[in-house]
Coordinates of C-alpha atoms in Angstrom, one line a residue:
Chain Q
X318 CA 127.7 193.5 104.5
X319 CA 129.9 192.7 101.5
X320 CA 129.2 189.0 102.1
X321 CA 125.6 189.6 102.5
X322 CA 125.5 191.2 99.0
X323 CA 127.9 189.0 97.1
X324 CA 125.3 186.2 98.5
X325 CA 122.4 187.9 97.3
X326 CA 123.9 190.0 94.7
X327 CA 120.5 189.5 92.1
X328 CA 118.3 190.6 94.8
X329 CA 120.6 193.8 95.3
X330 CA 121.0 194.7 91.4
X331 CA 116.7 194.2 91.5
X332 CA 116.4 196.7 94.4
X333 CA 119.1 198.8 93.0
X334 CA 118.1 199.1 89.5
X335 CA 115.1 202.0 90.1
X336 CA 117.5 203.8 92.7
X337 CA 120.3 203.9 90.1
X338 CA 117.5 205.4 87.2
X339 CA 116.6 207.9 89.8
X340 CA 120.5 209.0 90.0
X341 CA 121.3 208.9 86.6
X342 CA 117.7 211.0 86.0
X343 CA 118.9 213.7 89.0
X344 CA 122.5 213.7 87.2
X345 CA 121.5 214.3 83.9
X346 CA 118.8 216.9 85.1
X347 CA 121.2 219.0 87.1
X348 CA 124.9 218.3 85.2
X349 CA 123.6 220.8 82.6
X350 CA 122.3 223.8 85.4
X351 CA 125.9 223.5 86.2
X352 CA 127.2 225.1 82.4
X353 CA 123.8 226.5 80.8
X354 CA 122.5 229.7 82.1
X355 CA 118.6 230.4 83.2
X356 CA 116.2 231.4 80.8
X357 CA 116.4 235.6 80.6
X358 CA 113.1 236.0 78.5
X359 CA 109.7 236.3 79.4
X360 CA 107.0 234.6 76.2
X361 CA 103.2 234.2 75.5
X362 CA 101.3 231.4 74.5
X363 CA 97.5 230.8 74.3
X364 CA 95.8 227.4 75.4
X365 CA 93.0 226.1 74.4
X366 CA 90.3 223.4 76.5
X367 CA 89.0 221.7 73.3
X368 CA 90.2 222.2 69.3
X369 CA 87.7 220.1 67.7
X370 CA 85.4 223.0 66.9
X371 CA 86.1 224.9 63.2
X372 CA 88.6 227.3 63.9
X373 CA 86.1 230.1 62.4
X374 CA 83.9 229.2 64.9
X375 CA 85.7 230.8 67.8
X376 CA 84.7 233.8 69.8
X377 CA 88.1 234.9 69.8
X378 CA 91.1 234.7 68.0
X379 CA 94.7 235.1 69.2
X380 CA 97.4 235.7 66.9
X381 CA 100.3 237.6 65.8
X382 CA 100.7 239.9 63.0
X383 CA 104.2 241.1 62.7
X384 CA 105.9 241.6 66.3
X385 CA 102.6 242.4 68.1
X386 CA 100.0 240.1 69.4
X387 CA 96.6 240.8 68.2
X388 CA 93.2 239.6 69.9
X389 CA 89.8 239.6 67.9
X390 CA 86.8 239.0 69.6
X391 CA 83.5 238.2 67.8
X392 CA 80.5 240.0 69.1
X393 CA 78.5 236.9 70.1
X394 CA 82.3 235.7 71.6
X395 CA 79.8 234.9 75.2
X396 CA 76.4 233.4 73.3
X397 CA 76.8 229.8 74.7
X398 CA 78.5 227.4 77.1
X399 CA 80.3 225.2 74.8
X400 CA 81.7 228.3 72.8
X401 CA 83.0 230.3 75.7
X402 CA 84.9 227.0 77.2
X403 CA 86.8 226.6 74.0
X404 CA 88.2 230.3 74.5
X405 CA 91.9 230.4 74.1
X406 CA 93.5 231.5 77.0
X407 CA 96.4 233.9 77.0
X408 CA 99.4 233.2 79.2
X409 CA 102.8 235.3 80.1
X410 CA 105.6 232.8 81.1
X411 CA 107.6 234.6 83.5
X412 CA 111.6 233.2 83.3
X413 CA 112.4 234.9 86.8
X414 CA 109.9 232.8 88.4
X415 CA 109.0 230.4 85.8
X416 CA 105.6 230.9 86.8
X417 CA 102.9 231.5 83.5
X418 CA 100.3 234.1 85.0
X419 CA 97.2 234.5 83.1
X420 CA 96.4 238.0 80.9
X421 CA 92.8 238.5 81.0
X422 CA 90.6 239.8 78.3
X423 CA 87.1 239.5 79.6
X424 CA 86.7 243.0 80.8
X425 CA 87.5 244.6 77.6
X426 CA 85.6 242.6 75.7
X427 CA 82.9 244.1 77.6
X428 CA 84.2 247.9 77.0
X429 CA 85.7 247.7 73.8
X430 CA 82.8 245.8 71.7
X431 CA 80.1 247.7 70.5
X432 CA 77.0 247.6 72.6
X433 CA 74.4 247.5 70.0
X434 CA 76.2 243.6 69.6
X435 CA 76.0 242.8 73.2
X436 CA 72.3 243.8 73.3
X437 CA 71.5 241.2 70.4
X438 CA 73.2 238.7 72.3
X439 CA 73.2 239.5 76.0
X440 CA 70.0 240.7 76.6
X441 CA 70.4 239.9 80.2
X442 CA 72.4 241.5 83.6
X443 CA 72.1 238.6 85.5
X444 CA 74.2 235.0 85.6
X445 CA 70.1 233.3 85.9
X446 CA 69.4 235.2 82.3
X447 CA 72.3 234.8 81.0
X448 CA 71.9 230.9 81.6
X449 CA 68.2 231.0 80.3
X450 CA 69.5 233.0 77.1
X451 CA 72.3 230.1 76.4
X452 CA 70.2 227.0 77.7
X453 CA 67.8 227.7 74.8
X454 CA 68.4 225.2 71.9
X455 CA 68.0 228.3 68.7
X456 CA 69.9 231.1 71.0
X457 CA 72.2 231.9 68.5
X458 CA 69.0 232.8 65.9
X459 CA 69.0 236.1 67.4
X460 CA 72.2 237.0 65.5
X461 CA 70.3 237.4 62.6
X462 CA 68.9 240.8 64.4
X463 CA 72.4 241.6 64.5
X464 CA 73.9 244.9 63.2
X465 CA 76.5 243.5 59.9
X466 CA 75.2 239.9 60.1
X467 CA 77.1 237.7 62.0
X468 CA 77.3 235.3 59.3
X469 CA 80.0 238.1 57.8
X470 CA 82.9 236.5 59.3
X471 CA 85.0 239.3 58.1
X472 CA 83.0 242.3 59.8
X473 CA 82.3 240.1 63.0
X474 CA 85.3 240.6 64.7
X475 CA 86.9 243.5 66.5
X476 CA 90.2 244.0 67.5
X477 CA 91.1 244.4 71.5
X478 CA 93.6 245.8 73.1
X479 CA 94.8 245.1 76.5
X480 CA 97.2 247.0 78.8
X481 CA 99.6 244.3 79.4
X482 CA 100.2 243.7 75.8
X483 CA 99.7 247.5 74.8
X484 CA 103.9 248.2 74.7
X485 CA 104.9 244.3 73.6
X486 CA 106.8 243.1 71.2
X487 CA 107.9 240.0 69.9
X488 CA 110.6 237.9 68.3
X489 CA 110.2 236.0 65.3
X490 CA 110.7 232.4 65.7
X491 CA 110.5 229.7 68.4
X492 CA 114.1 230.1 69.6
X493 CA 115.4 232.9 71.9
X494 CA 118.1 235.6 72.1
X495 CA 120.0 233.3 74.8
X496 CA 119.1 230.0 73.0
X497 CA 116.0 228.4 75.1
X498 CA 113.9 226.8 72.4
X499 CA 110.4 226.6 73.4
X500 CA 109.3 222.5 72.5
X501 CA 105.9 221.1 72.7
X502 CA 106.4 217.4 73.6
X503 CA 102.7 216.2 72.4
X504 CA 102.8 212.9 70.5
X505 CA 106.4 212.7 69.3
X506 CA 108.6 209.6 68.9
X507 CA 110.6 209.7 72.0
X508 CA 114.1 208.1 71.8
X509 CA 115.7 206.2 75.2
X510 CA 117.9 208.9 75.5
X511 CA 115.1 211.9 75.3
X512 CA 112.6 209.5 77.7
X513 CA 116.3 210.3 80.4
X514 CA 116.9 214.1 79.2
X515 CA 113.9 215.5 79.3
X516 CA 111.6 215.8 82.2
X517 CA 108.3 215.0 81.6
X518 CA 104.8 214.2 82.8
X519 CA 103.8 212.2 80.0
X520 CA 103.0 212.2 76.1
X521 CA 102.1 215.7 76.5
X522 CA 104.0 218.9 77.8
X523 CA 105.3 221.9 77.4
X524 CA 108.5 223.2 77.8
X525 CA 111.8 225.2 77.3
X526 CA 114.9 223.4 76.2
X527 CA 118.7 224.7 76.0
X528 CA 121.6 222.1 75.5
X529 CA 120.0 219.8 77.3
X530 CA 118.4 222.1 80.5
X531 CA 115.1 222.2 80.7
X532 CA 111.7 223.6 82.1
X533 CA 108.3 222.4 81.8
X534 CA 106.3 225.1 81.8
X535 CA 103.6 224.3 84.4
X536 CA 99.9 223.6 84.5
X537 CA 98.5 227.1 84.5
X538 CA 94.9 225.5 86.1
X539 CA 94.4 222.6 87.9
X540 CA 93.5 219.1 85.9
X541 CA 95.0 220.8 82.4
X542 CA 97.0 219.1 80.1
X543 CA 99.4 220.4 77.4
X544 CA 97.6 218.0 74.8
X545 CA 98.3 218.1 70.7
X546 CA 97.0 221.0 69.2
X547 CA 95.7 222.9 72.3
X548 CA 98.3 224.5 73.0
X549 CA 99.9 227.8 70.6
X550 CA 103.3 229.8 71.3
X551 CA 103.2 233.3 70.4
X552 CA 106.7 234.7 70.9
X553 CA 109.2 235.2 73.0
X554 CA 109.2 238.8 74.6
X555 CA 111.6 241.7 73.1
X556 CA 113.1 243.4 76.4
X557 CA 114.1 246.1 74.1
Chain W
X868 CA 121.6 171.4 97.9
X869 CA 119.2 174.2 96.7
X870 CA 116.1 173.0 94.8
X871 CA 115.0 175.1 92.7
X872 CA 113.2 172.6 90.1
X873 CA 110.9 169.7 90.0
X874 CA 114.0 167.6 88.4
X875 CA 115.8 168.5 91.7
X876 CA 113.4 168.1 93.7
X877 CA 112.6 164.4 92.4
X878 CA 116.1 163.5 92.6
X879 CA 116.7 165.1 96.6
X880 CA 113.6 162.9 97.0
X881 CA 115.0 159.7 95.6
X882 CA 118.5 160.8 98.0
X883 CA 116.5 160.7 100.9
X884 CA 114.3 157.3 100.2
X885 CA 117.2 155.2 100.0
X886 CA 118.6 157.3 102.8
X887 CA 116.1 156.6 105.3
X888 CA 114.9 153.1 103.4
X889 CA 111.8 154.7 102.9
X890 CA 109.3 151.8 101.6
X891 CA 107.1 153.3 98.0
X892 CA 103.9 151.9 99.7
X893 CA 104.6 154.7 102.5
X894 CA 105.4 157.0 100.0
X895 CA 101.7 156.1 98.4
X896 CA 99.9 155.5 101.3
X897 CA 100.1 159.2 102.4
X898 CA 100.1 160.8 99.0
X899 CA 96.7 158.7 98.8
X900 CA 95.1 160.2 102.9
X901 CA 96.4 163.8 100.9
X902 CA 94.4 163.3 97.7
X903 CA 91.5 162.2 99.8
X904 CA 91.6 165.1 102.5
X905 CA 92.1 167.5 99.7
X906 CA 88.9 166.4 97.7
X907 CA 87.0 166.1 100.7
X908 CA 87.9 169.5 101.9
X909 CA 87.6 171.0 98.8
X910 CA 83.8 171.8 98.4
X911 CA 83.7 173.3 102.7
X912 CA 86.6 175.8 101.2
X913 CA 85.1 176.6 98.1
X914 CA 82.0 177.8 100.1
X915 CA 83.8 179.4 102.7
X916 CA 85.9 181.6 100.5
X917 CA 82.3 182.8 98.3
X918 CA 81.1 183.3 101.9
X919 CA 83.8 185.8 103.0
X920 CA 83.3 187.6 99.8
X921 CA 79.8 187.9 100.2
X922 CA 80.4 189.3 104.1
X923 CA 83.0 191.6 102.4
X924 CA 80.7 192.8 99.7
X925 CA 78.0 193.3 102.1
X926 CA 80.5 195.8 104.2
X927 CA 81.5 197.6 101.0
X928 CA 78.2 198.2 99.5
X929 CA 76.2 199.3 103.3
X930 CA 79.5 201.5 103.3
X931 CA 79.2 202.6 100.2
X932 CA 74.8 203.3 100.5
X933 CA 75.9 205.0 104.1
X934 CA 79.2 207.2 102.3
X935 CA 77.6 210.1 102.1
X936 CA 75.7 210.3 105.9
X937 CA 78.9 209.6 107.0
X938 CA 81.4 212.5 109.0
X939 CA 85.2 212.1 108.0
X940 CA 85.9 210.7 111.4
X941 CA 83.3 207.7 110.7
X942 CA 84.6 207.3 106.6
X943 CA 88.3 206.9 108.0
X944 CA 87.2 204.6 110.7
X945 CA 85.2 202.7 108.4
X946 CA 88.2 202.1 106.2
X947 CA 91.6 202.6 108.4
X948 CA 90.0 201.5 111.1
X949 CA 88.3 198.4 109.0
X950 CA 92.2 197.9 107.3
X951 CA 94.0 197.7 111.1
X952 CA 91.5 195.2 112.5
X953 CA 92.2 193.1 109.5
X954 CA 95.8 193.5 110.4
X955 CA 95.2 192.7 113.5
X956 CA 93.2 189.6 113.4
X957 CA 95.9 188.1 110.7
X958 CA 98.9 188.8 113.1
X959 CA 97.2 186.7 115.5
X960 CA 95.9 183.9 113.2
X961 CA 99.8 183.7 112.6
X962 CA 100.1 182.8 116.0
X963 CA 97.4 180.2 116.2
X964 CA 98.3 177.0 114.3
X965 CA 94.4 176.3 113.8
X966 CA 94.5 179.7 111.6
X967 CA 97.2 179.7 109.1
X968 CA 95.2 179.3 105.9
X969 CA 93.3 182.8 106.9
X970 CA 96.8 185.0 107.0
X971 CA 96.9 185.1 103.9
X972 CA 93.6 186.4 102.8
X973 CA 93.7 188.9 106.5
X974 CA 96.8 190.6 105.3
X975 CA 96.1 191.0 101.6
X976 CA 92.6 191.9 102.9
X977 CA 94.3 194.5 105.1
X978 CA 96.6 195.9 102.9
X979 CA 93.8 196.9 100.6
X980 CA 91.5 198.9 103.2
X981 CA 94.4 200.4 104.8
X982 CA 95.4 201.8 101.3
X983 CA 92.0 203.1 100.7
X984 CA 91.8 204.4 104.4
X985 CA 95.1 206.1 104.2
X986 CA 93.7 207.9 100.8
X987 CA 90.3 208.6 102.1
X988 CA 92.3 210.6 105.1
X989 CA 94.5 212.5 103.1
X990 CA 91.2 213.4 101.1
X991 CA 89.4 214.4 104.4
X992 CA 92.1 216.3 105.6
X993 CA 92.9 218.1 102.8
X994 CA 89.9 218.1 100.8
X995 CA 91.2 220.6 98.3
X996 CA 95.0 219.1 97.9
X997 CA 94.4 218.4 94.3
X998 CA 98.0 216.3 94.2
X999 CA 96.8 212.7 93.9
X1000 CA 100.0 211.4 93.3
X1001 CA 101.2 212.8 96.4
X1002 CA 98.7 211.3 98.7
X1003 CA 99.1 207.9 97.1
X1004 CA 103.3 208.2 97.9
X1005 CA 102.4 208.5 101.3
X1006 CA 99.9 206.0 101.0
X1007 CA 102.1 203.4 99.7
X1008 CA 105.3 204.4 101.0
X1009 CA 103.6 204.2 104.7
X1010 CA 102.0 200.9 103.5
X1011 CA 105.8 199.6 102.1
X1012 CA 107.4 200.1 105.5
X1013 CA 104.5 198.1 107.2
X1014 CA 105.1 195.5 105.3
X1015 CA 108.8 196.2 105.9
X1016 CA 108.4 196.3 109.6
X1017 CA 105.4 193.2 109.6
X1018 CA 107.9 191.0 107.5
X1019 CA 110.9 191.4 109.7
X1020 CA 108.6 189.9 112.4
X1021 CA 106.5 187.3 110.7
X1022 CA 108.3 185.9 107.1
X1023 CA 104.9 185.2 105.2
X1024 CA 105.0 184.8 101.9
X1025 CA 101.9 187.3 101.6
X1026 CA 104.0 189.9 103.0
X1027 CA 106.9 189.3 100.4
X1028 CA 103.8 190.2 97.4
X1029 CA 102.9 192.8 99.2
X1030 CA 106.1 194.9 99.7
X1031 CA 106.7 193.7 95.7
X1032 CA 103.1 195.7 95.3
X1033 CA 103.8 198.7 97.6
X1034 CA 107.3 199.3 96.8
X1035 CA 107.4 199.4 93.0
X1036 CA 103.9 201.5 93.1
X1037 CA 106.0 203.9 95.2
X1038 CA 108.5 204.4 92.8
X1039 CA 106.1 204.5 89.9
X1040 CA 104.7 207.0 90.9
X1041 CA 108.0 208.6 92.8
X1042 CA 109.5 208.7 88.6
X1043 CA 106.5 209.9 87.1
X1044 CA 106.2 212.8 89.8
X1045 CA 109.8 214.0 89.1
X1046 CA 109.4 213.1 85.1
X1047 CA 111.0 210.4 84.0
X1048 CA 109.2 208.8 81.2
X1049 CA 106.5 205.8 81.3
X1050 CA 108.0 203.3 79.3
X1051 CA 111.7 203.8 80.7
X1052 CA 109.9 203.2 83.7
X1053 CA 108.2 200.6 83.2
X1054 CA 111.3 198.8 81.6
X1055 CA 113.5 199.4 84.7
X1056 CA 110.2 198.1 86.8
X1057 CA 110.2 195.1 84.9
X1058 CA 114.0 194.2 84.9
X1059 CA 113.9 194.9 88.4
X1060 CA 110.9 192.6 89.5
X1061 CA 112.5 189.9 87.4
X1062 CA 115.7 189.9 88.9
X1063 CA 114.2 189.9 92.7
X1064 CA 111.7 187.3 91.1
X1065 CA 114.9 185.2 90.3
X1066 CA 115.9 185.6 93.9
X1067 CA 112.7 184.6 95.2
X1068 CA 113.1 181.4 93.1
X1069 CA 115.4 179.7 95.7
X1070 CA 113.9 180.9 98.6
X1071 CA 110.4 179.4 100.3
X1072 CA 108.4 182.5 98.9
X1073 CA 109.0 180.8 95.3
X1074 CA 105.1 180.2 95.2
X1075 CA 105.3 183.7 94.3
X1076 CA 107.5 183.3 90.7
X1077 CA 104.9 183.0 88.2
X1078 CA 103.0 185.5 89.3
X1079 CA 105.7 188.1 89.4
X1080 CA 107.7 186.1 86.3
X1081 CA 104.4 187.1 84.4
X1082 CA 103.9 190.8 85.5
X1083 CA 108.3 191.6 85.5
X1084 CA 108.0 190.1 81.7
X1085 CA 104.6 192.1 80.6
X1086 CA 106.4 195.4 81.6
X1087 CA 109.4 195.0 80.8
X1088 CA 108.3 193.5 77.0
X1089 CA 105.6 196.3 76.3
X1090 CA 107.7 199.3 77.5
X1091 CA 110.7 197.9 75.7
X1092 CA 108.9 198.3 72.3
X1093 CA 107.2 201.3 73.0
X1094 CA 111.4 202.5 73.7
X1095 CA 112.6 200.9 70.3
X1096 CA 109.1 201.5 68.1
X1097 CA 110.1 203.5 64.9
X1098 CA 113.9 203.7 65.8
X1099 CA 116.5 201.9 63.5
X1100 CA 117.0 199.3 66.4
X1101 CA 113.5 198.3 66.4
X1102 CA 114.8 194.9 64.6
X1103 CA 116.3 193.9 68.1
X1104 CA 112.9 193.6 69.4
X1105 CA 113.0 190.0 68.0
X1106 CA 116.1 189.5 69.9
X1107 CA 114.7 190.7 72.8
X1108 CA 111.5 188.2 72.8
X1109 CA 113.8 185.4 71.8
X1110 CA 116.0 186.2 74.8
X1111 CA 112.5 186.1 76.9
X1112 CA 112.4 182.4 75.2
X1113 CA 115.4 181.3 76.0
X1114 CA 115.3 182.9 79.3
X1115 CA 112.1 181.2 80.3
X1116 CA 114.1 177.8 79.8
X1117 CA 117.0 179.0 81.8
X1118 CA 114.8 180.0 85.0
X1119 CA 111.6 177.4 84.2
X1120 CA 108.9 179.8 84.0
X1121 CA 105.9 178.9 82.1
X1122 CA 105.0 182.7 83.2
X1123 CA 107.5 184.0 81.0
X1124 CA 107.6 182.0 77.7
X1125 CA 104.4 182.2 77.2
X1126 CA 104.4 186.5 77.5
X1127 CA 107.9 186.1 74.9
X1128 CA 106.3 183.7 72.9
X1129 CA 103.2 186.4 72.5
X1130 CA 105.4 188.9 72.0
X1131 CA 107.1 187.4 69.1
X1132 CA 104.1 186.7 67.5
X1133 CA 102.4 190.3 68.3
X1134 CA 105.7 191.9 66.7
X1135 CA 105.8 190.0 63.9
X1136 CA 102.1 190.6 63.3
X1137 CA 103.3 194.5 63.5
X1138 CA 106.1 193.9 61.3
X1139 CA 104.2 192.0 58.7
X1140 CA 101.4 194.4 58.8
X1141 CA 103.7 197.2 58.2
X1142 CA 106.2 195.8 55.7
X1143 CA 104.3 193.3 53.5
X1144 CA 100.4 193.8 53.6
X1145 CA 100.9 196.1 51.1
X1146 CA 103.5 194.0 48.7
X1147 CA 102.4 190.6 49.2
X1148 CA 98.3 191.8 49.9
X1149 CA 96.4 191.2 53.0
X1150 CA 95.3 187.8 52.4
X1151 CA 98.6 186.4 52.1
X1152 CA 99.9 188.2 54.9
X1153 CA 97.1 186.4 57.4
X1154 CA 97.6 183.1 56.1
X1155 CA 101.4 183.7 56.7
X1156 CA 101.3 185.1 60.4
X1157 CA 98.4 181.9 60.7
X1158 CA 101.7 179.7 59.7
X1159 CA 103.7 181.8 62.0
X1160 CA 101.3 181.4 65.0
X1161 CA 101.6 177.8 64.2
X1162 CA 104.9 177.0 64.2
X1163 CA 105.9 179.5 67.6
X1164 CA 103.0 177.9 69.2
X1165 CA 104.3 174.4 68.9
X1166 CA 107.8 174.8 69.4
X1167 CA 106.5 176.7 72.4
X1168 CA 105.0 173.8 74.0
X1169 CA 107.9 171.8 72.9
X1170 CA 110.4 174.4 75.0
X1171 CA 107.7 174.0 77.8
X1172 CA 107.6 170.2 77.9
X1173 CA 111.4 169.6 77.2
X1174 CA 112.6 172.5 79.3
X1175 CA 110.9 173.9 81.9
X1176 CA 108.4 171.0 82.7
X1177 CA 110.9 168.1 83.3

């Protein structure tokens, strides 16, 4: 055997050479599990489909204002297609599981917006209507019937609350009590060094970093990418 | 003696003329029946390969009109099924003398349906797996050890391209499924293919060199800047391509000067573009990369001619 691969030792360093990157890549991704603990705290972060569109243009906002996070939604927040898809969606990264589970708004929305709004802008029950209503090219001209204007960006907007974030409260800052450091690896200048240390799928990701352990935080649907600008951390949880 | 040059090769010629007291007008007299019997068979194969790829095309696009009539049993047939007779039929033109000139094109031929087939299974199967890169690790990891398998058997040179192909797709996509970066990837992929490239160089697969001499140095060249852009060692990019040069020269490969020689020039183009477009102006900057491309071009053809020609 030793023969064979002193005879054919190029051949052996050009098979070896990707089995050795895969080593050194398991080594460096497990060597620091061995002296840096888990992450103990739970965080939210919204993502978004598409951030082209004017940021005043959203049906909902997602922000924080102090240590809570608060959700606005505009009356017409459902008037068309295109408007709805860019919706930011609210996630809960759970460090137990290190699984982000979604925190839906929809159905307060629904109870907690006046009805004289919804009835200038969902005039219909159904899905069919509703589809009619958005399909037509001047749907949005029936704002003007609106109660307030809808052009008054400032009056437009109503504040939800929703049970799950009802008793939350967050830390300032992107680094947590134990350390983890939430990163968003979108379009950065990536050394040799961080291309071996930290795990990812590509120019764009998500993730958790202590002293060199790390978690990408997962997909939360199918096909979606972390990309530049889509995707917002709110805080890390206070378990206090 | 191992010959791995023309130079060498002319000179184990020469060795065996005067050992043998072979006569030049032998020597001419067959290279002459070869030029002839080449020309003369050159227009039948010309029409007999656009022939094949009519017949193939003719397959894909009735399969392609009939895709959507089809049950999965018949799609996988059509594809698999299509990809194992191919197999088939160029294991036994191996055996025939009369067939050689087809293995080739059977098992490459093959390789290609049975990677579809394999795919359109998995997609059959498990119509809402949603993990592409999953079903194409099986797909070319099951395709690697055929070739494996097929190679320990038959040693075509075909086969030695194809494991190349299946083998470093594998573990393409292998690192980018656990999360190692591209370009660090890419790099390794490169180095990798070149070394195993140099191997190949003395062995009777060598027909196989530029081929992978081009792709090894294309890899390994693009991901290496992408690694070294906007770092302070981004200046050793020039080593790099020159070491590309000089390598070319060291292992002959036309394949690999000339993908050095464009990286020199690309980067320098970068650097100039970068640095001085906006000292010197615009205009001066093109007519001095124009110089540039000048004076690597030649001294290119030079290297070529004095080193990896003769």
């Amino acid at each position: 055997m030793k023969k064979i691969i002193r005879e054919n030792f190029v051949l052996a360093a050009g098979i070896c050479l990707p089995l050795i990157l895969v080593i050194i890549f398991w080594l460096a991704t497990y060597v620091p599990t061995l002296f840096v603990d888990p992450p103990q705290y739970d965080f939210l972060y919204t993502t978004q489909n598409y951030i082209y569109n004017n940021p005043d243009d959203l049906a909902i906002k997602v922000d924080t204002v102090e240590d809570q996070v608060r959700i606005r939604a505009a009356a017409r927040w459902s008037d068309d297609d295109s408007n709805r898809y860019n919706n930011p969606k609210i996630y809960r990264f759970y460090a137990r599981t290190g699984q982000s589970i979604e925190i839906s708004y929809a159905d307060a929305i629904t109870k907690q917006v006046p009805k004289e709004y919804f009835s200038c802008v969902k005039p219909s029950a159904t899905n069919d209507q509703a589809q009619a209503q958005t399909s037509r090219p001047n749907a949005t001209s029936t704002l003007g019937e609106c109660p307030n204007k809808m052009s008054n960006a400032g009056n437009d907007y109503f504040a939800i609350t929703l049970p799950e974030l009802q008793n939350i409260k967050l830390y300032k800052g992107q680094i947590a009590p134990d350390g983890y450091n939430a990163e968003y690896g979108g379009y950065q200048n990536r050394s040799i060094f961080s291309e071996l240390f930290y795990s990812s799928g590509g120019n764009s990701d998500f993730r958790i970093v202590k002293n060199g352990r790390s978690y990408v935080i997962s997909s939360p649907a199918p096909g979606y990418r972390y990309d530049y600008g889509n995707t917002k951390f709110l805080g890390w949880i206070r378990k206090d | 003696m191992e010959i791995r040059t023309r130079a060498q090769a002319i000179e184990h010629i020469a060795i065996l003329i005067e050992q043998f007291q072979i006569a030049p007008k032998e020597i001419a007299a067959i290279c002459k029946s070869k030029t002839a019997d080449t020309k003369s068979a050159l227009l039948p194969s010309v029409l007999s390969y656009l022939g094949g790829v009519f017949i193939l095309c003719g397959i894909g696009v009735f399969i392609a009109m009939k895709w959507n009539d089809m049950n999965s049993a018949a799609r996988i047939i059509a594809t698999l099924g299509s990809g194992t007779v191919a197999l088939i039929l160029g294991v036994l033109c191996h055996k025939d003398s009369r067939y050689q000139k087809a293995v080739a094109p059977l098992l490459v031929v093959a390789a290609g349906l049975q990677l579809t087939g394999i795919l359109v299974a998995i997609t059959e199967i498990w119509p809402h797996g949603n993990d592409a890169d999953l079903a194409f690790l099986i797909a070319s990891g099951v395709l690697f050890l055929v070739q494996v398998l097929l190679f320990t058997a038959i040693r075509r040179t075909s086969l030695v391209f194809l494991m190349m192909s299946f083998g470093f797709a594998w573990f393409g996509t292998y690192a980018h499924r656990i999360g190692i970066g591209g370009d660090l990837v890419m790099t390794v992929i490169g180095t990798s293919i070149g070394l195993i490239t140099y191997h190949l160089q003395g062995t009777m697969h060598r027909v196989l060199c530029p081929f992978w001499y081009f792709v090894a140095s294309g890899f390994a060249l693009y991901s290496g800047f992408s690694l070294i852009d906007h770092t302070p060692i981004e200046i050793l990019y020039l080593g790099i391509c020159a070491g590309t040069i000089y390598l070319s020269t060291y292992v002959r490969s036309t394949a690999l000067l000339f993908n050095g020689t464009l990286a020199l020039i690309g980067y320098l183009g970068y650097f100039s573009g970068k640095h001085f477009a906006n000292t010197i102006g615009w205009p001066m900057t093109l007519i001095l990369m124009g110089l540039v491309m000048m004076g690597i071009g030649s001294t290119a053809w030079k290297i070529r001619n004095k080193y990896i020609k003769a």
